């Protein structure tokens, strides 16, 4: 069989622990036999990040800007225990945070649906994609534990003379105080990423805040979204027959539960943090969740939503068999290959990625699955297999589809 050619490169970012083991299995069994894989390789495994003083992460981020498509394996974000375990020079920052800062993007997470795994919400029939703004608000806030009676004020001093001073509260007893901010530039790029992703995936976009109560802060989010929609995206939405819909956050949660899915739900930072865990759990499992970072310039970085599955890795190191679910990592690769195919006008690549995804779904629907899913499956008798046997079963399906 002739391998499918790949004109331009995909930025490949290797990672850590169990997902690094899966990464190699996926390449060996599902990609390299079929595709002339053309990647620029960056090893973001923790030992190599440490060796390069984390330069490799910055270089990978810049490479995504150049090639516009990247695929990333899960990586360890070091804490004190990891510094000890890996004898690190420093507690390096989260690679995802570093890359997000370079690309200035929004993270989109969507569940992968199976007919044999039913969502906890009965009427959900199609995926709900959460788009989370990953900058500012409570994550960059300043807090104060008020110790005694006294006056709290909000003060702004502008460079060109603008000024603002208002009493927040006259404390008659101890209490708590918090200052939050966001920036127009970040909200604008969040909005553009969401509108662009809605166009790319031909789905409606929902956005919700609490602008009735937060008359400046949340209102600004609402107005910026509406303004950018009207001036830059409305025509394209009309052409595709998709809709932009704004409502209040409490109305949105009620509508989400009643809906059948099939749209993108844009959330402010905190709402997205909370709602994405609720939505993904209600759909089944973190190992069945795709995740892509989209920058306003149209760069795409695909990854799994879960971590490096440390507990399984320690068992693997002891020579025990593990049944770790590789689906999210396979879909990170298929997502990147599909996007490369689209950008390079290479239908063969896009077709291969579609077939790889459908081979995964057919394998699962036949009942061959990893341990995490077996407990959720309905209507099939699950056959639980280890990671490599699972990947080999997917390969057999894929070979059938490729003829
Ligand atoms: P995790 O790797 O997502 O794993 C948590 C638990 O979820 C696992 O122990 C496992 O449960 C289950 N699980 C997750 N993915 C699975 C899969 N593919 N197949 C089967 N079960 C799966 O989270 P963590 O243990 O909190 O974090 C481990 C490391 O990952 C940390 O060093 C963290 O920094 C890093 N991390 C990286 C990313 C990223 O790169 N995007 C994201 C999150 C965390 P059972 O053990 O019960 O089977
Ligand atoms: Mg969270």
Short mmCIF file of C-alpha atoms and ligand atoms in Angstrom, two decimals:
data_model
loop_
_atom_site.label_atom_id
_atom_site.label_comp_id
_atom_site.label_asym_id
_atom_site.label_seq_id
_atom_site.Cartn_x
_atom_site.Cartn_y
_atom_site.Cartn_z
CA UNK A 1 0.00 0.00 0.00
CA UNK A 2 1.23 3.50 -0.81
CA UNK A 3 1.43 5.77 2.19
CA UNK A 4 -0.59 8.99 2.16
CA UNK A 5 1.69 11.99 1.61
CA UNK A 6 1.70 15.05 3.89
CA UNK A 7 2.77 18.32 2.28
CA UNK A 8 3.30 20.54 5.33
CA UNK A 9 4.42 19.72 8.83
CA UNK A 10 2.46 19.06 12.00
CA UNK A 11 4.19 20.18 15.21
CA UNK A 12 4.45 17.02 17.31
CA UNK A 13 4.88 17.51 21.07
CA UNK A 14 5.71 14.37 22.98
CA UNK A 15 4.89 14.15 26.68
CA UNK A 16 5.11 12.13 29.87
CA UNK A 17 4.30 8.89 31.66
CA UNK A 18 1.46 6.63 30.46
CA UNK A 19 0.41 8.97 27.67
CA UNK A 20 3.99 8.94 26.32
CA UNK A 21 3.73 5.12 26.12
CA UNK A 22 0.38 5.41 24.32
CA UNK A 23 1.83 8.07 22.00
CA UNK A 24 4.39 5.63 20.61
CA UNK A 25 1.87 2.79 20.29
CA UNK A 26 -0.52 5.07 18.37
CA UNK A 27 2.21 6.20 15.98
CA UNK A 28 3.54 2.69 15.40
CA UNK A 29 0.20 0.97 14.91
CA UNK A 30 -2.21 3.57 13.57
CA UNK A 31 -0.21 6.30 11.80
CA UNK A 32 3.22 5.33 10.48
CA UNK A 33 2.00 2.25 8.51
CA UNK A 34 -0.46 4.44 6.57
CA UNK A 35 0.74 8.04 6.44
CA UNK A 36 4.00 9.64 5.35
CA UNK A 37 3.99 11.42 8.71
CA UNK A 38 5.68 14.80 8.30
CA UNK A 39 6.19 16.23 11.78
CA UNK A 40 8.49 18.68 13.50
CA UNK A 41 9.22 16.87 16.76
CA UNK A 42 9.53 18.59 20.15
CA UNK A 43 10.10 16.48 23.23
CA UNK A 44 8.08 18.15 26.01
CA UNK A 45 8.70 15.21 28.35
CA UNK A 46 9.71 16.62 31.73
CA UNK A 47 13.39 15.43 31.59
CA UNK A 48 13.93 17.25 28.29
CA UNK A 49 12.12 20.39 29.46
CA UNK A 50 14.49 20.41 32.41
CA UNK A 51 17.58 19.85 30.22
CA UNK A 52 16.62 22.78 27.97
CA UNK A 53 15.52 25.06 30.85
CA UNK A 54 12.02 24.78 29.33
CA UNK A 55 13.19 26.42 26.07
CA UNK A 56 11.73 23.49 24.16
CA UNK A 57 8.20 24.47 25.24
CA UNK A 58 8.63 28.03 23.93
CA UNK A 59 10.13 26.70 20.68
CA UNK A 60 7.19 24.35 20.25
CA UNK A 61 4.75 27.23 20.78
CA UNK A 62 6.54 29.32 18.14
CA UNK A 63 6.57 26.33 15.78
CA UNK A 64 2.76 26.06 16.05
CA UNK A 65 2.55 29.69 14.96
CA UNK A 66 4.66 28.80 11.92
CA UNK A 67 2.99 25.53 10.87
CA UNK A 68 -0.47 26.39 12.28
CA UNK A 69 -1.20 22.80 13.38
CA UNK A 70 0.14 21.02 16.45
CA UNK A 71 -0.61 17.86 18.39
CA UNK A 72 0.40 17.53 22.02
CA UNK A 73 0.74 14.59 24.36
CA UNK A 74 -0.25 15.12 28.01
CA UNK A 75 2.61 16.48 30.11
CA UNK A 76 3.42 16.73 33.80
CA UNK A 77 2.95 20.14 35.38
CA UNK A 78 5.59 19.93 38.10
CA UNK A 79 4.79 20.47 41.77
CA UNK A 80 7.12 20.07 44.76
CA UNK A 81 6.83 16.28 44.66
CA UNK A 82 7.74 16.17 40.93
CA UNK A 83 10.76 18.46 41.49
CA UNK A 84 12.00 15.80 43.94
CA UNK A 85 11.02 12.82 41.77
CA UNK A 86 12.71 14.18 38.61
CA UNK A 87 15.51 16.11 40.40
CA UNK A 88 14.45 19.26 38.51
CA UNK A 89 16.46 22.48 38.36
CA UNK A 90 13.25 24.47 38.82
CA UNK A 91 9.50 24.00 39.22
CA UNK A 92 8.82 24.65 35.51
CA UNK A 93 5.52 26.23 34.55
CA UNK A 94 2.59 24.35 32.99
CA UNK A 95 3.44 23.75 29.30
CA UNK A 96 -0.22 24.26 28.44
CA UNK A 97 -0.14 27.66 30.13
CA UNK A 98 3.05 28.63 28.28
CA UNK A 99 1.69 27.58 24.89
CA UNK A 100 -1.66 29.28 25.56
CA UNK A 101 0.16 32.51 26.37
CA UNK A 102 2.10 32.30 23.08
CA UNK A 103 -0.96 31.51 20.93
CA UNK A 104 -3.51 33.62 22.88
CA UNK A 105 -6.30 31.18 22.32
CA UNK A 106 -9.52 29.66 23.56
CA UNK A 107 -9.86 26.01 24.58
CA UNK A 108 -12.71 24.00 23.04
CA UNK A 109 -13.68 20.70 24.63
CA UNK A 110 -16.20 18.28 23.14
CA UNK A 111 -17.26 14.77 24.21
CA UNK A 112 -16.96 11.79 21.85
CA UNK A 113 -20.36 10.09 21.85
CA UNK A 114 -21.06 6.36 21.70
CA UNK A 115 -24.47 4.76 21.36
CA UNK A 116 -23.48 2.26 24.06
CA UNK A 117 -22.61 4.98 26.62
CA UNK A 118 -25.69 7.05 27.48
CA UNK A 119 -25.34 10.63 28.77
CA UNK A 120 -26.70 11.24 32.27
CA UNK A 121 -29.03 13.84 30.72
CA UNK A 122 -31.45 11.73 28.66
CA UNK A 123 -32.27 14.26 25.95
CA UNK A 124 -28.60 15.06 25.05
CA UNK A 125 -28.16 13.51 21.60
CA UNK A 126 -25.33 15.57 20.16
CA UNK A 127 -22.09 16.83 21.72
CA UNK A 128 -22.02 20.08 23.68
CA UNK A 129 -18.72 21.86 23.13
CA UNK A 130 -17.51 24.13 25.92
CA UNK A 131 -15.41 27.13 24.87
CA UNK A 132 -13.59 28.45 27.91
CA UNK A 133 -12.00 31.88 28.08
CA UNK A 134 -8.70 31.08 29.75
CA UNK A 135 -7.59 34.55 30.89
CA UNK A 136 -8.26 36.81 33.86
CA UNK A 137 -11.22 37.20 36.24
CA UNK A 138 -10.94 35.31 39.52
CA UNK A 139 -7.80 33.47 38.24
CA UNK A 140 -5.88 36.75 38.20
CA UNK A 141 -7.71 38.42 41.06
CA UNK A 142 -6.38 40.24 44.11
CA UNK A 143 -7.89 39.22 47.43
CA UNK A 144 -7.84 40.61 50.93
CA UNK A 145 -9.07 39.13 54.18
CA UNK A 146 -10.48 42.23 55.90
CA UNK A 147 -9.37 42.00 59.55
CA UNK A 148 -11.29 44.85 61.18
CA UNK A 149 -13.75 47.70 60.83
CA UNK A 150 -12.79 50.03 57.95
CA UNK A 151 -13.54 51.35 54.45
CA UNK A 152 -12.89 49.45 51.19
CA UNK A 153 -12.57 51.52 47.99
CA UNK A 154 -12.13 50.80 44.30
CA UNK A 155 -9.55 53.21 42.87
CA UNK A 156 -8.32 53.68 39.29
CA UNK A 157 -5.66 56.20 38.25
CA UNK A 158 -5.36 56.63 34.48
CA UNK A 159 -2.14 57.54 32.70
CA UNK A 160 -3.92 60.39 30.90
CA UNK A 161 -5.96 61.67 33.81
CA UNK A 162 -8.95 59.35 33.97
CA UNK A 163 -9.77 58.57 37.56
CA UNK A 164 -12.31 56.64 39.53
CA UNK A 165 -12.90 56.20 43.25
CA UNK A 166 -15.92 54.54 44.81
CA UNK A 167 -16.65 52.98 48.15
CA UNK A 168 -17.07 49.24 47.86
CA UNK A 169 -18.21 48.79 51.47
CA UNK A 170 -17.82 50.35 54.88
CA UNK A 171 -16.92 47.30 56.94
CA UNK A 172 -18.37 47.34 60.47
CA UNK A 173 -16.77 43.93 61.16
CA UNK A 174 -14.16 41.58 59.54
CA UNK A 175 -14.97 40.28 56.05
CA UNK A 176 -13.56 39.51 52.60
CA UNK A 177 -12.64 41.62 49.59
CA UNK A 178 -11.69 40.79 45.98
CA UNK A 179 -10.54 42.78 42.94
CA UNK A 180 -10.90 41.30 39.42
CA UNK A 181 -10.01 42.45 35.94
CA UNK A 182 -10.06 41.50 32.30
CA UNK A 183 -8.83 43.22 29.14
CA UNK A 184 -10.70 44.20 25.96
CA UNK A 185 -7.91 42.65 23.87
CA UNK A 186 -8.33 39.27 25.55
CA UNK A 187 -12.14 39.35 25.40
CA UNK A 188 -11.94 40.24 21.69
CA UNK A 189 -9.65 37.34 20.87
CA UNK A 190 -11.90 35.03 22.90
CA UNK A 191 -14.89 36.22 20.87
CA UNK A 192 -13.11 35.81 17.52
CA UNK A 193 -11.90 32.29 18.41
CA UNK A 194 -15.47 31.30 19.31
CA UNK A 195 -17.05 32.74 16.15
CA UNK A 196 -14.34 31.18 13.99
CA UNK A 197 -14.77 27.78 15.65
CA UNK A 198 -18.54 27.94 15.16
CA UNK A 199 -17.92 28.57 11.45
CA UNK A 200 -15.32 25.78 11.21
CA UNK A 201 -17.62 23.23 12.85
CA UNK A 202 -20.91 24.68 11.47
CA UNK A 203 -22.56 24.80 14.88
CA UNK A 204 -24.57 27.50 16.68
CA UNK A 205 -22.73 29.55 19.29
CA UNK A 206 -24.26 30.31 22.69
CA UNK A 207 -22.76 32.83 25.08
CA UNK A 208 -23.99 33.77 28.53
CA UNK A 209 -22.93 36.09 31.37
CA UNK A 210 -24.67 37.85 34.26
CA UNK A 211 -24.86 41.30 32.66
CA UNK A 212 -28.08 42.23 34.50
CA UNK A 213 -26.18 42.23 37.78
CA UNK A 214 -22.67 43.01 36.53
CA UNK A 215 -23.55 46.14 34.57
CA UNK A 216 -19.99 47.10 33.58
CA UNK A 217 -17.91 43.93 33.77
CA UNK A 218 -20.16 41.27 32.25
CA UNK A 219 -21.89 43.88 30.10
CA UNK A 220 -18.53 44.57 28.43
CA UNK A 221 -18.20 40.89 27.47
CA UNK A 222 -21.73 40.95 26.04
CA UNK A 223 -21.17 44.15 24.03
CA UNK A 224 -17.78 43.10 22.65
CA UNK A 225 -19.19 39.76 21.46
CA UNK A 226 -22.20 41.47 19.81
CA UNK A 227 -20.05 44.13 18.18
CA UNK A 228 -17.56 41.64 16.72
CA UNK A 229 -20.36 39.36 15.60
CA UNK A 230 -22.23 42.13 13.77
CA UNK A 231 -19.19 43.63 12.10
CA UNK A 232 -17.12 40.54 11.25
CA UNK A 233 -19.08 37.29 11.37
CA UNK A 234 -22.82 37.83 10.84
CA UNK A 235 -22.73 37.44 7.07
CA UNK A 236 -20.83 34.16 7.26
CA UNK A 237 -23.19 32.82 9.95
CA UNK A 238 -26.21 33.70 7.77
CA UNK A 239 -24.62 31.99 4.79
CA UNK A 240 -24.03 28.79 6.81
CA UNK A 241 -27.46 28.94 8.49
CA UNK A 242 -25.99 28.99 11.99
CA UNK A 243 -26.91 31.28 14.87
CA UNK A 244 -25.25 33.39 17.57
CA UNK A 245 -27.39 33.39 20.70
CA UNK A 246 -26.80 35.43 23.86
CA UNK A 247 -28.65 34.87 27.10
CA UNK A 248 -28.18 35.15 30.87
CA UNK A 249 -26.06 32.44 32.47
CA UNK A 250 -28.89 31.10 34.64
CA UNK A 251 -31.21 30.93 31.63
CA UNK A 252 -28.40 29.20 29.71
CA UNK A 253 -27.95 26.35 32.23
CA UNK A 254 -31.69 25.61 32.14
CA UNK A 255 -31.69 25.61 28.33
CA UNK A 256 -28.57 23.41 28.17
CA UNK A 257 -30.24 20.73 30.29
CA UNK A 258 -33.40 20.84 28.14
CA UNK A 259 -31.51 20.88 24.82
CA UNK A 260 -30.45 17.99 22.63
CA UNK A 261 -26.90 19.36 22.28
CA UNK A 262 -25.12 20.15 19.04
CA UNK A 263 -23.81 23.67 19.77
CA UNK A 264 -20.85 25.51 21.26
CA UNK A 265 -21.30 27.07 24.69
CA UNK A 266 -18.89 29.94 25.26
CA UNK A 267 -18.19 30.54 28.94
CA UNK A 268 -16.30 33.12 30.95
CA UNK A 269 -13.25 31.68 32.71
CA UNK A 270 -14.88 30.51 35.95
CA UNK A 271 -18.11 29.35 34.29
CA UNK A 272 -16.08 27.31 31.79
CA UNK A 273 -13.95 25.77 34.52
CA UNK A 274 -17.03 24.55 36.39
CA UNK A 275 -19.35 23.77 33.48
CA UNK A 276 -16.79 21.78 31.46
CA UNK A 277 -16.34 19.29 34.31
CA UNK A 278 -20.10 18.99 34.71
CA UNK A 279 -20.75 18.53 30.99
CA UNK A 280 -17.89 16.06 30.45
CA UNK A 281 -18.87 13.93 33.44
CA UNK A 282 -22.51 13.89 32.35
CA UNK A 283 -21.40 12.66 28.89
CA UNK A 284 -19.26 9.82 30.35
CA UNK A 285 -15.50 10.16 30.75
CA UNK A 286 -12.53 12.52 30.45
CA UNK A 287 -10.84 9.88 28.30
CA UNK A 288 -13.63 10.42 25.73
CA UNK A 289 -13.15 14.17 25.40
CA UNK A 290 -11.42 16.06 22.59
CA UNK A 291 -9.64 19.31 23.29
CA UNK A 292 -8.31 21.92 20.89
CA UNK A 293 -6.76 25.31 21.45
CA UNK A 294 -7.70 27.74 18.67
CA UNK A 295 -5.89 31.05 18.30
CA UNK A 296 -7.47 34.14 16.74
CA UNK A 297 -4.94 33.88 13.87
CA UNK A 298 -6.18 30.38 13.07
CA UNK A 299 -3.52 28.17 14.70
CA UNK A 300 -4.77 24.86 16.09
CA UNK A 301 -3.28 22.75 18.86
CA UNK A 302 -4.91 19.38 19.56
CA UNK A 303 -4.52 17.37 22.76
CA UNK A 304 -6.32 14.99 25.11
CA UNK A 305 -8.32 16.59 27.93
CA UNK A 306 -6.88 14.24 30.57
CA UNK A 307 -3.43 14.12 32.20
CA UNK A 308 -0.55 11.65 32.03
CA UNK A 309 -2.47 8.94 33.96
CA UNK A 310 0.28 8.56 36.57
CA UNK A 311 -1.34 5.73 38.52
CA UNK A 312 -1.42 3.51 35.44
CA UNK A 313 2.19 4.42 34.59
CA UNK A 314 3.48 3.28 37.96
CA UNK A 315 1.72 -0.05 37.39
CA UNK A 316 3.21 -0.21 33.89
CA UNK A 317 6.71 0.36 35.33
CA UNK A 318 6.18 -2.62 37.62
CA UNK A 319 5.51 -4.72 34.53
CA UNK A 320 1.75 -4.91 35.12
CA UNK A 321 -0.71 -4.74 32.24
CA UNK A 322 -2.72 -1.52 32.00
CA UNK A 323 -6.00 -0.81 30.28
CA UNK A 324 -5.54 2.92 29.69
CA UNK A 325 -7.95 4.49 27.22
CA UNK A 326 -6.05 5.98 24.22
CA UNK A 327 -9.12 7.45 22.46
CA UNK A 328 -8.60 11.11 23.41
CA UNK A 329 -4.95 10.90 22.30
CA UNK A 330 -5.89 9.19 19.01
CA UNK A 331 -8.50 11.91 18.38
CA UNK A 332 -5.86 14.56 19.07
CA UNK A 333 -3.84 13.05 16.19
CA UNK A 334 -6.86 12.61 13.91
CA UNK A 335 -7.92 16.19 14.64
CA UNK A 336 -4.47 17.52 13.71
CA UNK A 337 -4.23 15.36 10.57
CA UNK A 338 -7.71 16.42 9.48
CA UNK A 339 -6.86 20.10 9.96
CA UNK A 340 -3.56 19.63 8.04
CA UNK A 341 -5.58 18.01 5.25
CA UNK A 342 -8.04 20.92 5.19
CA UNK A 343 -5.36 23.62 5.21
CA UNK A 344 -3.29 21.84 2.53
CA UNK A 345 -6.33 20.89 0.41
CA UNK A 346 -5.38 17.24 0.76
CA UNK A 347 -8.62 15.20 0.83
CA UNK A 348 -6.67 11.94 1.26
CA UNK A 349 -5.43 13.09 4.66
CA UNK A 350 -8.86 14.28 5.77
CA UNK A 351 -10.36 10.99 4.63
CA UNK A 352 -7.73 9.00 6.54
CA UNK A 353 -8.48 10.96 9.73
CA UNK A 354 -12.22 10.34 9.32
CA UNK A 355 -11.61 6.63 8.85
CA UNK A 356 -9.34 6.46 11.88
CA UNK A 357 -12.03 8.07 14.02
CA UNK A 358 -14.75 5.80 12.72
CA UNK A 359 -12.50 2.74 13.27
CA UNK A 360 -12.21 3.81 16.93
CA UNK A 361 -15.98 4.21 17.28
CA UNK A 362 -16.77 0.90 15.53
CA UNK A 363 -14.32 -0.94 17.79
CA UNK A 364 -15.95 0.54 20.88
CA UNK A 365 -19.50 -0.05 19.65
CA UNK A 366 -18.60 -3.74 19.11
CA UNK A 367 -17.88 -3.90 22.86
CA UNK A 368 -14.06 -4.05 22.66
CA UNK A 369 -12.98 -1.37 25.14
CA UNK A 370 -10.68 -0.33 27.97
CA UNK A 371 -11.58 -0.80 31.61
CA UNK A 372 -12.76 2.77 32.27
CA UNK A 373 -15.60 2.43 29.74
CA UNK A 374 -16.69 -1.12 30.57
CA UNK A 375 -18.58 0.08 33.64
CA UNK A 376 -20.51 2.66 31.60
CA UNK A 377 -21.48 0.50 28.61
CA UNK A 378 -25.12 -0.41 28.00
CA UNK A 379 -26.54 -2.80 25.43
CA UNK A 380 -23.23 -4.55 24.62
CA UNK A 381 -21.25 -7.16 26.53
CA UNK A 382 -17.91 -5.46 27.03
CA UNK A 383 -14.65 -7.24 26.23
CA UNK A 384 -12.02 -5.50 28.34
CA UNK A 385 -8.57 -5.40 26.71
CA UNK A 386 -5.21 -3.81 27.51
CA UNK A 387 -4.11 -0.63 25.72
CA UNK A 388 -2.01 -2.33 23.04
CA UNK A 389 -4.63 -4.95 22.20
CA UNK A 390 -7.23 -2.18 22.00
CA UNK A 391 -5.06 -0.19 19.59
CA UNK A 392 -4.47 -3.36 17.53
CA UNK A 393 -8.23 -3.96 17.36
CA UNK A 394 -8.66 -0.39 16.06
CA UNK A 395 -5.91 -1.07 13.49
CA UNK A 396 -7.79 -4.11 12.20
CA UNK A 397 -10.94 -1.96 11.70
CA UNK A 398 -8.89 0.79 10.08
CA UNK A 399 -7.28 -1.64 7.62
CA UNK A 400 -10.75 -2.84 6.58
CA UNK A 401 -11.87 0.74 5.95
CA UNK A 402 -8.75 1.62 3.98
CA UNK A 403 -9.33 -1.47 1.85
P1 LIG B 1 -5.13 12.20 34.98
O1 LIG B 1 -3.83 11.86 34.38
O2 LIG B 1 -6.15 12.74 34.05
O3 LIG B 1 -5.71 10.89 35.70
C1 LIG B 1 -6.66 10.90 36.74
C2 LIG B 1 -7.40 9.56 36.78
O4 LIG B 1 -8.40 9.57 35.76
C3 LIG B 1 -6.53 8.36 36.46
O5 LIG B 1 -5.86 7.89 37.60
C4 LIG B 1 -7.55 7.41 35.89
O6 LIG B 1 -8.36 6.82 36.92
C5 LIG B 1 -8.48 8.32 35.11
N1 LIG B 1 -8.02 8.50 33.71
C6 LIG B 1 -7.58 9.65 33.13
N2 LIG B 1 -7.30 9.44 31.84
C7 LIG B 1 -7.54 8.14 31.60
C8 LIG B 1 -7.41 7.31 30.44
N3 LIG B 1 -6.96 7.79 29.28
N4 LIG B 1 -7.76 5.99 30.55
C9 LIG B 1 -8.22 5.51 31.71
N5 LIG B 1 -8.36 6.23 32.83
C10 LIG B 1 -8.02 7.54 32.78
O7 LIG B 1 -4.96 13.29 36.13
P2 LIG B 1 -3.95 13.36 37.38
O8 LIG B 1 -3.62 11.99 37.86
O9 LIG B 1 -4.54 14.35 38.27
O10 LIG B 1 -2.63 14.00 36.79
C11 LIG B 1 -1.49 13.27 36.37
C12 LIG B 1 -0.47 14.20 35.75
O11 LIG B 1 -1.01 14.75 34.57
C13 LIG B 1 -0.08 15.37 36.63
O12 LIG B 1 1.34 15.45 36.71
C14 LIG B 1 -0.64 16.59 35.94
O13 LIG B 1 0.22 17.68 36.04
C15 LIG B 1 -0.76 16.14 34.52
N6 LIG B 1 -1.87 16.75 33.76
C16 LIG B 1 -1.60 17.14 32.48
C17 LIG B 1 -2.60 17.65 31.67
C18 LIG B 1 -2.24 18.02 30.26
O14 LIG B 1 -1.11 17.90 29.85
N7 LIG B 1 -3.18 18.46 29.49
C19 LIG B 1 -3.90 17.76 32.16
C20 LIG B 1 -4.17 17.33 33.47
C21 LIG B 1 -3.14 16.83 34.26
P3 LIG B 1 -8.02 5.39 37.62
O15 LIG B 1 -6.65 5.52 38.19
O16 LIG B 1 -9.12 5.30 38.64
O17 LIG B 1 -8.10 4.32 36.55
MG1 LIG B 2 -12.01 22.56 36.55
#
